[in-house]
Amino acid sequence: MLLCLNIFTNSFSKGIPQPSCIKSERQALLKIKQQFKHSNMLTDWKARNEDCCKWVRVFCNTVTGHVTELQLGNSNDTIASSRSKKAGSLKLGGKLSPALLDLKHLSYLDLSNNDFDPTQIPDWFWNLTSHLQYLNISGNQFQGKIPDLLTNKASLVLDLSFNNFTGSLPGISLNVTVLDLSNNFLSGSMSQFLCRKKHQMKLEVLNLEGNHLFGEIPDCWEKWRSLVAIELCNNNFSGGIPSSMGALTSLESLHLRNNHLEGEIPDSLTNCTPLLTLDFAANHLPGEIPPWMGEWLSKLIIINFQ
Ligand SMILES: *[C@@H]1O[C@H](CO)[C@@H](O)[C@H](O)[C@H]1NC(C)=O
Ligand SMILES: *[C@@H]1O[C@H](CO)[C@@H](O)[C@H](O)[C@H]1NC(C)=O
Ligand SMILES: *[C@@H]1O[C@H](CO)[C@@H](O)[C@H](O)[C@H]1NC(C)=O
Ligand SMILES: *[C@@H]1O[C@H](CO)[C@@H](O)[C@H](O)[C@H]1NC(C)=O
Ligand SMILES: *[C@@H]1O[C@H](CO)[C@@H](O)[C@H](O)[C@H]1NC(C)=O
Ligand SMILES: *[C@@H]1O[C@H](CO)[C@@H](O)[C@H](O)[C@H]1NC(C)=O
């Protein structure tokens, strides 16, 4: 059966000509490579290799031939395997080229864990977010402020963690589903970011851990009902845990460790029945676990109050 299927699919794919890459997009990729340093891992990115859809780390739409994905990031896995193969560093350096904007159908861009020049991100770069669905620039040393990111037309996963961004939290549009700004140097309060939203937001994961955010955690969570995970650990938040968090009926983890929070834990949290993990440690909250927690939050598996 498998053999037959194999023969069938082989002859099928031979029958239909696969579109090769689009010339203007190949030129854009070559310009992008020119601005990179240590790009030895991109050896087959060459003008004479015409089909750029076959280049390493480039993925195209199989019907239209447009470049849709650039996987130029390094997970620990790829770094570890490059070391074991003695292939030298897989990390790219240098600059980001505005030719990225010429890839009009790009929806997935991973530039994580590289060694780009530790400068401010150029303004044009953020315009990519209006058509991307996935942007990961985690683990570089990018600096400067993050502008409001309100123009994305589709759902968007944004990972800007482990950089050196400063300034306040950027505004986001309702289509952002994952926002990871953890481990930067962002400061100021959270109220601009959180409150004054007219529509229900689609955000599921909010990670602001390890910044210099301060002030109270605002009491306006009603528009954020899709949230599944909230990470606010290692900041300088003060005041109480807001009772409107009870509106978050999809919430599975709430991690507020190492802030200056005080007061009672609001019993509105009984509405957050999917909760699996709560971490309130290293705050000034009462040391006792409220009795209603065991009764209402039957799925809890980890509670940290220390
Ligand atoms: C971003 O890239 C890093 C490193 O490759 C990875 O660990 C992380 O999970 C990625 N973020 C998202 C949201 O996929
Ligand atoms: C990835 O590597 C960094 C240091 O290079 C380390 O701090 C981090 O814990 C590693 N992450 C994982 C998931 O192994
Ligand atoms: C970015 O921050 C880290 C500390 O988190 C620091 O070691 C590094 O020098 C900073 N890089 C730049 C370019 O400022
Ligand atoms: C993108 O470009 C337009 C101008 O074409 C500009 O108004 C906008 O603020 C830019 N930035 C972002 C993040 O979209
Ligand atoms: C959100 O995405 C939908 C399509 O999924 C789009 O129609 C809508 O205009 C987007 N909204 C915003 C504010 O960008
Ligand atoms: C944290 O907030 C307290 C007041 O709540 C303030 O005294 C302290 O300086 C702040 N620390 C940092 C690192 O911002």
Short mmCIF file of C-alpha atoms and ligand atoms in Angstrom, two decimals:
data_model
loop_
_atom_site.label_atom_id
_atom_site.label_comp_id
_atom_site.label_asym_id
_atom_site.label_seq_id
_atom_site.Cartn_x
_atom_site.Cartn_y
_atom_site.Cartn_z
CA MET A 1 0.00 0.00 0.00
CA LEU A 2 2.70 2.44 1.07
CA LEU A 3 4.74 1.63 -2.01
CA CYS A 4 1.76 2.30 -4.27
CA LEU A 5 1.07 5.58 -2.50
CA ASN A 6 4.70 6.53 -2.91
CA ILE A 7 4.70 5.81 -6.64
CA PHE A 8 1.43 7.64 -7.00
CA THR A 9 2.60 10.79 -5.19
CA ASN A 10 5.91 10.76 -7.05
CA SER A 11 4.30 10.65 -10.46
CA PHE A 12 1.72 13.15 -9.31
CA SER A 13 4.30 15.71 -8.25
CA LYS A 14 6.28 15.12 -11.47
CA GLY A 15 3.16 15.80 -13.51
CA ILE A 16 2.54 19.24 -12.02
CA PRO A 17 5.41 21.70 -12.43
CA GLN A 18 6.38 23.07 -9.01
CA PRO A 19 6.63 26.85 -9.15
CA SER A 20 10.17 28.01 -8.50
CA CYS A 21 10.88 31.15 -6.62
CA ILE A 22 9.88 34.57 -7.82
CA LYS A 23 12.77 36.61 -9.22
CA SER A 24 12.15 39.80 -7.23
CA GLU A 25 11.96 37.77 -4.01
CA ARG A 26 15.23 35.99 -4.84
CA GLN A 27 16.85 39.40 -5.28
CA ALA A 28 15.40 40.54 -1.95
CA LEU A 29 16.85 37.49 -0.20
CA LEU A 30 20.29 38.19 -1.70
CA LYS A 31 20.12 41.80 -0.47
CA ILE A 32 19.11 40.54 2.98
CA LYS A 33 22.11 38.20 3.01
CA GLN A 34 24.48 41.03 1.97
CA GLN A 35 23.70 42.91 5.19
CA PHE A 36 24.38 39.86 7.37
CA LYS A 37 27.76 38.98 8.80
CA HIS A 38 28.85 35.39 9.49
CA SER A 39 26.26 34.14 7.02
CA ASN A 40 28.29 31.04 6.14
CA MET A 41 25.31 28.88 7.07
CA LEU A 42 23.44 30.39 4.10
CA THR A 43 25.91 28.92 1.56
CA ASP A 44 23.27 28.04 -1.00
CA TRP A 45 21.80 31.55 -1.00
CA LYS A 46 23.44 32.36 -4.35
CA ALA A 47 22.20 34.06 -7.51
CA ARG A 48 23.11 31.04 -9.62
CA ASN A 49 20.92 28.72 -7.50
CA GLU A 50 17.77 30.01 -9.12
CA ASP A 51 15.12 28.25 -7.08
CA CYS A 52 15.33 30.17 -3.80
CA CYS A 53 12.49 28.03 -2.46
CA LYS A 54 15.08 25.27 -2.10
CA TRP A 55 17.55 27.43 -0.17
CA VAL A 56 18.15 26.49 3.46
CA ARG A 57 15.83 28.12 5.95
CA VAL A 58 13.56 29.53 3.21
CA PHE A 59 10.02 28.21 2.76
CA CYS A 60 7.62 29.08 -0.04
CA ASN A 61 3.96 28.60 -0.69
CA THR A 62 3.87 25.48 -2.90
CA VAL A 63 1.11 26.87 -5.09
CA THR A 64 2.13 30.50 -5.58
CA GLY A 65 5.90 30.22 -5.08
CA HIS A 66 5.95 33.23 -2.77
CA VAL A 67 8.40 33.17 0.14
CA THR A 68 6.29 32.76 3.28
CA GLU A 69 8.77 31.70 5.98
CA LEU A 70 12.31 32.60 6.96
CA GLN A 71 13.64 30.43 9.75
CA LEU A 72 16.81 32.27 10.66
CA GLY A 73 16.61 31.68 14.40
CA ASN A 74 18.61 29.43 16.67
CA SER A 75 16.96 27.35 19.29
CA ASN A 76 19.33 25.77 21.79
CA ASP A 77 18.92 22.58 19.80
CA THR A 78 20.33 23.99 16.59
CA ILE A 79 23.19 25.67 18.47
CA ALA A 80 24.04 22.45 20.28
CA SER A 81 23.95 20.35 17.12
CA SER A 82 26.13 22.85 15.23
CA ARG A 83 28.71 22.58 18.00
CA SER A 84 28.68 18.81 17.90
CA LYS A 85 29.17 18.87 14.13
CA LYS A 86 31.93 21.51 14.50
CA ALA A 87 30.12 23.58 11.87
CA GLY A 88 31.11 26.81 13.57
CA SER A 89 28.62 29.29 14.91
CA LEU A 90 25.16 29.30 13.41
CA LYS A 91 24.59 32.84 14.64
CA LEU A 92 24.01 35.58 12.14
CA GLY A 93 25.35 39.07 12.74
CA GLY A 94 25.28 42.41 10.99
CA LYS A 95 22.19 44.38 10.08
CA LEU A 96 18.57 43.91 9.14
CA SER A 97 17.97 44.85 5.51
CA PRO A 98 14.88 46.81 4.41
CA ALA A 99 14.68 44.28 1.55
CA LEU A 100 12.67 42.24 4.07
CA LEU A 101 9.77 44.53 3.18
CA ASP A 102 9.96 43.27 -0.43
CA LEU A 103 8.84 39.81 0.73
CA LYS A 104 5.20 40.81 0.61
CA HIS A 105 3.89 37.34 1.42
CA LEU A 106 6.18 36.64 4.34
CA SER A 107 4.13 35.52 7.32
CA TYR A 108 6.72 33.83 9.55
CA LEU A 109 10.04 35.46 10.50
CA ASP A 110 12.32 33.91 13.11
CA LEU A 111 15.53 35.81 13.85
CA SER A 112 15.92 34.56 17.42
CA ASN A 113 19.22 34.05 19.24
CA ASN A 114 21.52 35.80 16.81
CA ASP A 115 24.28 38.38 17.19
CA PHE A 116 22.91 41.31 15.22
CA ASP A 117 24.49 44.72 15.81
CA PRO A 118 23.09 45.79 19.20
CA THR A 119 21.41 48.89 17.84
CA GLN A 120 17.97 50.34 17.83
CA ILE A 121 15.61 48.44 15.54
CA PRO A 122 15.01 50.59 12.43
CA ASP A 123 11.50 52.07 12.18
CA TRP A 124 10.66 50.29 8.92
CA PHE A 125 11.21 46.90 10.61
CA TRP A 126 8.11 47.26 12.78
CA ASN A 127 6.02 47.75 9.62
CA LEU A 128 6.61 44.05 8.94
CA THR A 129 4.19 43.28 11.77
CA SER A 130 1.27 44.49 9.67
CA HIS A 131 1.38 41.31 7.57
CA LEU A 132 3.42 38.82 9.65
CA GLN A 133 1.71 36.17 11.73
CA TYR A 134 4.84 35.18 13.65
CA LEU A 135 7.79 37.38 14.59
CA ASN A 136 10.52 36.13 16.89
CA ILE A 137 13.53 38.35 17.62
CA SER A 138 14.11 36.91 21.07
CA GLY A 139 17.68 36.64 22.36
CA ASN A 140 19.40 39.49 20.52
CA GLN A 141 20.57 42.75 22.07
CA PHE A 142 18.21 45.13 20.35
CA GLN A 143 17.75 48.46 22.11
CA GLY A 144 15.40 51.42 22.09
CA LYS A 145 11.67 51.77 22.39
CA ILE A 146 9.01 49.49 20.96
CA PRO A 147 6.37 51.48 19.02
CA ASP A 148 2.66 50.76 19.28
CA LEU A 149 1.93 47.69 17.17
CA LEU A 150 -1.62 48.28 16.01
CA THR A 151 -1.57 47.59 12.28
CA ASN A 152 -1.49 43.80 12.10
CA LYS A 153 -4.22 42.48 9.86
CA ALA A 154 -4.06 38.87 10.98
CA SER A 155 -3.40 37.07 14.23
CA LEU A 156 0.12 37.68 15.43
CA VAL A 157 2.58 35.91 17.72
CA LEU A 158 5.23 38.38 18.90
CA ASP A 159 8.32 37.30 20.83
CA LEU A 160 10.61 40.23 21.66
CA SER A 161 11.98 38.69 24.86
CA PHE A 162 15.62 38.70 26.03
CA ASN A 163 16.61 41.98 24.40
CA ASN A 164 17.53 45.40 25.80
CA PHE A 165 14.32 47.27 24.98
CA THR A 166 13.51 50.29 27.17
CA GLY A 167 10.57 52.68 27.49
CA SER A 168 6.98 51.80 28.27
CA LEU A 169 4.79 48.92 27.14
CA PRO A 170 3.65 49.29 23.50
CA GLY A 171 -0.03 49.31 22.62
CA ILE A 172 -1.16 46.18 20.81
CA SER A 173 -4.06 45.44 18.48
CA LEU A 174 -6.82 43.00 19.29
CA ASN A 175 -5.37 40.41 16.89
CA VAL A 176 -2.17 39.77 18.86
CA THR A 177 -2.45 36.29 20.39
CA VAL A 178 0.95 35.88 22.07
CA LEU A 179 3.01 38.77 23.46
CA ASP A 180 6.35 37.96 25.05
CA LEU A 181 8.25 41.05 26.21
CA SER A 182 9.96 39.29 29.09
CA ASN A 183 13.51 40.03 30.20
CA ASN A 184 13.94 43.52 28.81
CA PHE A 185 14.26 46.90 30.57
CA LEU A 186 10.70 48.13 30.09
CA SER A 187 9.41 50.49 32.77
CA GLY A 188 6.35 52.48 33.75
CA SER A 189 2.88 51.36 34.63
CA MET A 190 0.65 48.85 32.93
CA SER A 191 -2.54 50.91 32.84
CA GLN A 192 -2.16 52.51 29.38
CA PHE A 193 -1.51 49.08 27.97
CA LEU A 194 -4.35 47.27 29.70
CA CYS A 195 -7.23 49.70 30.12
CA ARG A 196 -9.18 51.78 27.57
CA LYS A 197 -9.75 48.86 25.24
CA LYS A 198 -13.07 49.02 23.41
CA HIS A 199 -13.12 45.48 22.03
CA GLN A 200 -12.41 42.02 23.38
CA MET A 201 -8.73 41.26 22.87
CA LYS A 202 -7.59 37.91 21.48
CA LEU A 203 -4.43 37.75 23.58
CA GLU A 204 -3.86 34.30 25.10
CA VAL A 205 -0.33 34.61 26.47
CA LEU A 206 1.00 37.75 28.17
CA ASN A 207 4.57 37.54 29.40
CA LEU A 208 6.06 40.68 30.96
CA GLU A 209 8.35 38.89 33.41
CA GLY A 210 11.72 40.40 34.31
CA ASN A 211 11.23 44.10 33.50
CA HIS A 212 11.10 47.25 35.63
CA LEU A 213 7.33 47.74 35.55
CA PHE A 214 5.76 49.42 38.59
CA GLY A 215 2.51 50.82 39.97
CA GLU A 216 -0.63 48.81 40.60
CA ILE A 217 -1.75 45.97 38.40
CA PRO A 218 -4.75 47.78 36.88
CA ASP A 219 -8.28 46.59 37.64
CA CYS A 220 -9.46 46.33 34.04
CA TRP A 221 -9.16 42.79 32.79
CA GLU A 222 -12.72 42.50 31.43
CA LYS A 223 -11.58 42.94 27.80
CA TRP A 224 -8.92 40.22 28.03
CA ARG A 225 -11.05 37.11 28.45
CA SER A 226 -8.97 34.96 26.08
CA LEU A 227 -5.96 35.02 28.39
CA VAL A 228 -4.66 31.58 29.29
CA ALA A 229 -1.31 32.56 30.83
CA ILE A 230 -0.16 35.70 32.66
CA GLU A 231 3.47 36.10 33.71
CA LEU A 232 4.30 39.25 35.66
CA CYS A 233 7.07 37.88 37.91
CA ASN A 234 10.19 39.87 38.79
CA ASN A 235 8.84 43.39 38.36
CA ASN A 236 8.04 46.09 40.88
CA PHE A 237 4.25 45.96 40.96
CA SER A 238 2.57 47.12 44.18
CA GLY A 239 -1.00 47.23 45.52
CA GLY A 240 -3.47 44.37 45.47
CA ILE A 241 -4.43 41.63 43.08
CA PRO A 242 -7.32 43.19 41.11
CA SER A 243 -10.72 41.56 41.45
CA SER A 244 -11.51 41.96 37.71
CA MET A 245 -9.07 39.10 37.11
CA GLY A 246 -12.13 37.01 37.95
CA ALA A 247 -13.29 37.78 34.38
CA LEU A 248 -10.51 35.57 33.03
CA THR A 249 -12.44 32.34 32.75
CA SER A 250 -9.86 30.66 30.48
CA LEU A 251 -6.90 31.40 32.74
CA GLU A 252 -4.64 28.43 33.49
CA SER A 253 -1.58 30.11 34.99
CA LEU A 254 -1.15 33.30 36.99
CA HIS A 255 2.42 34.01 38.04
CA LEU A 256 3.07 37.16 40.08
CA ARG A 257 6.18 36.11 42.03
CA ASN A 258 8.67 38.66 43.32
CA ASN A 259 6.79 41.96 43.28
CA HIS A 260 5.49 44.14 46.13
CA LEU A 261 1.89 43.00 46.09
CA GLU A 262 -0.16 43.09 49.28
CA GLY A 263 -3.69 42.60 50.59
CA GLU A 264 -6.19 39.79 50.31
CA ILE A 265 -6.50 37.47 47.36
CA PRO A 266 -9.84 38.41 45.73
CA ASP A 267 -12.40 35.63 45.88
CA SER A 268 -13.51 36.54 42.33
CA LEU A 269 -10.68 34.21 41.29
CA THR A 270 -13.14 31.39 42.04
CA ASN A 271 -14.44 32.08 38.49
CA CYS A 272 -11.10 31.13 37.00
CA THR A 273 -11.88 27.44 37.20
CA PRO A 274 -9.29 26.24 34.63
CA LEU A 275 -6.43 27.51 36.87
CA LEU A 276 -3.60 24.99 37.10
CA THR A 277 -0.74 27.01 38.57
CA LEU A 278 -0.63 30.05 40.86
CA ASP A 279 2.61 31.66 41.96
CA PHE A 280 2.28 34.55 44.42
CA ALA A 281 5.58 33.98 46.24
CA ALA A 282 7.98 36.76 47.32
CA ASN A 283 5.27 39.40 47.80
CA HIS A 284 3.57 40.77 50.94
CA LEU A 285 0.42 38.72 50.60
CA PRO A 286 -1.05 36.78 53.54
CA GLY A 287 0.78 33.50 53.98
CA GLU A 288 -2.32 31.37 54.20
CA ILE A 289 -4.04 29.74 51.29
CA PRO A 290 -7.70 30.90 51.36
CA PRO A 291 -10.05 27.95 52.04
CA TRP A 292 -12.23 28.69 48.95
CA MET A 293 -9.30 27.90 46.69
CA GLY A 294 -9.39 24.17 47.30
CA GLU A 295 -13.14 24.16 46.97
CA TRP A 296 -13.51 26.12 43.72
CA LEU A 297 -10.24 25.63 41.91
CA SER A 298 -10.25 21.89 41.65
CA LYS A 299 -7.63 21.72 38.88
CA LEU A 300 -4.86 23.52 40.78
CA ILE A 301 -1.68 21.48 40.81
CA ILE A 302 0.92 24.05 41.85
CA ILE A 303 0.41 26.80 44.42
CA ASN A 304 3.35 28.84 45.61
CA PHE A 305 2.74 31.34 48.43
CA GLN A 306 6.18 31.28 50.05
C1 LIG B 1 11.36 32.24 19.91
O1 LIG B 1 12.59 31.63 19.68
C2 LIG B 1 13.17 31.03 20.84
C3 LIG B 1 14.53 30.51 20.49
O2 LIG B 1 14.51 29.82 19.30
C4 LIG B 1 12.24 29.94 21.33
O3 LIG B 1 12.76 29.35 22.50
C5 LIG B 1 10.88 30.53 21.63
O4 LIG B 1 9.98 29.52 22.00
C6 LIG B 1 10.33 31.25 20.41
N1 LIG B 1 9.10 31.96 20.77
C7 LIG B 1 7.90 31.61 20.33
C8 LIG B 1 6.74 32.43 20.78
O5 LIG B 1 7.73 30.69 19.54
C1 LIG B 2 19.35 27.95 26.26
O1 LIG B 2 20.66 28.44 26.45
C2 LIG B 2 20.77 29.50 27.39
C3 LIG B 2 22.22 29.95 27.45
O2 LIG B 2 22.86 29.80 26.24
C4 LIG B 2 20.30 29.01 28.76
O3 LIG B 2 20.33 30.09 29.68
C5 LIG B 2 18.87 28.50 28.64
O4 LIG B 2 18.46 27.96 29.88
C6 LIG B 2 18.76 27.41 27.57
N1 LIG B 2 17.36 27.05 27.40
C7 LIG B 2 16.95 25.79 27.38
C8 LIG B 2 15.48 25.60 27.20
O5 LIG B 2 17.70 24.84 27.48
C1 LIG B 3 22.07 44.26 27.13
O1 LIG B 3 21.78 43.89 28.47
C2 LIG B 3 22.68 42.95 29.02
C3 LIG B 3 22.20 42.64 30.42
O2 LIG B 3 20.95 42.05 30.38
C4 LIG B 3 24.09 43.50 29.04
O3 LIG B 3 24.99 42.52 29.53
C5 LIG B 3 24.50 43.93 27.64
O4 LIG B 3 25.75 44.57 27.67
C6 LIG B 3 23.46 44.89 27.06
N1 LIG B 3 23.81 45.16 25.69
C7 LIG B 3 23.90 46.40 25.22
C8 LIG B 3 24.33 46.50 23.79
O5 LIG B 3 23.66 47.38 25.90
C1 LIG B 4 4.36 51.71 9.18
O1 LIG B 4 4.27 52.61 8.08
C2 LIG B 4 3.30 53.62 8.11
C3 LIG B 4 3.50 54.53 6.93
O2 LIG B 4 3.40 53.81 5.76
C4 LIG B 4 3.33 54.38 9.42
O3 LIG B 4 2.27 55.30 9.49
C5 LIG B 4 3.28 53.42 10.59
O4 LIG B 4 3.30 54.10 11.80
C6 LIG B 4 4.43 52.46 10.48
N1 LIG B 4 4.64 51.66 11.69
C7 LIG B 4 3.99 50.56 12.09
C8 LIG B 4 4.41 49.96 13.40
O5 LIG B 4 3.11 50.02 11.46
C1 LIG B 5 -8.01 41.28 12.85
O1 LIG B 5 -7.96 40.20 11.95
C2 LIG B 5 -9.08 40.06 11.11
C3 LIG B 5 -8.88 38.84 10.26
O2 LIG B 5 -8.51 37.75 11.07
C4 LIG B 5 -9.21 41.30 10.25
O3 LIG B 5 -10.37 41.20 9.43
C5 LIG B 5 -9.32 42.53 11.14
O4 LIG B 5 -9.31 43.70 10.33
C6 LIG B 5 -8.14 42.60 12.08
N1 LIG B 5 -8.34 43.68 13.03
C7 LIG B 5 -7.46 44.64 13.23
C8 LIG B 5 -7.80 45.67 14.25
O5 LIG B 5 -6.40 44.68 12.63
C1 LIG B 6 10.16 49.56 43.53
O1 LIG B 6 9.05 50.24 44.12
C2 LIG B 6 9.32 50.78 45.39
C3 LIG B 6 8.04 51.42 45.91
O2 LIG B 6 6.96 50.54 45.75
C4 LIG B 6 10.44 51.80 45.28
O3 LIG B 6 10.77 52.27 46.57
C5 LIG B 6 11.67 51.15 44.66
O4 LIG B 6 12.66 52.11 44.41
C6 LIG B 6 11.32 50.50 43.34
N1 LIG B 6 12.45 49.75 42.84
C7 LIG B 6 12.81 49.73 41.55
C8 LIG B 6 13.99 48.89 41.20
O5 LIG B 6 12.21 50.35 40.70
#
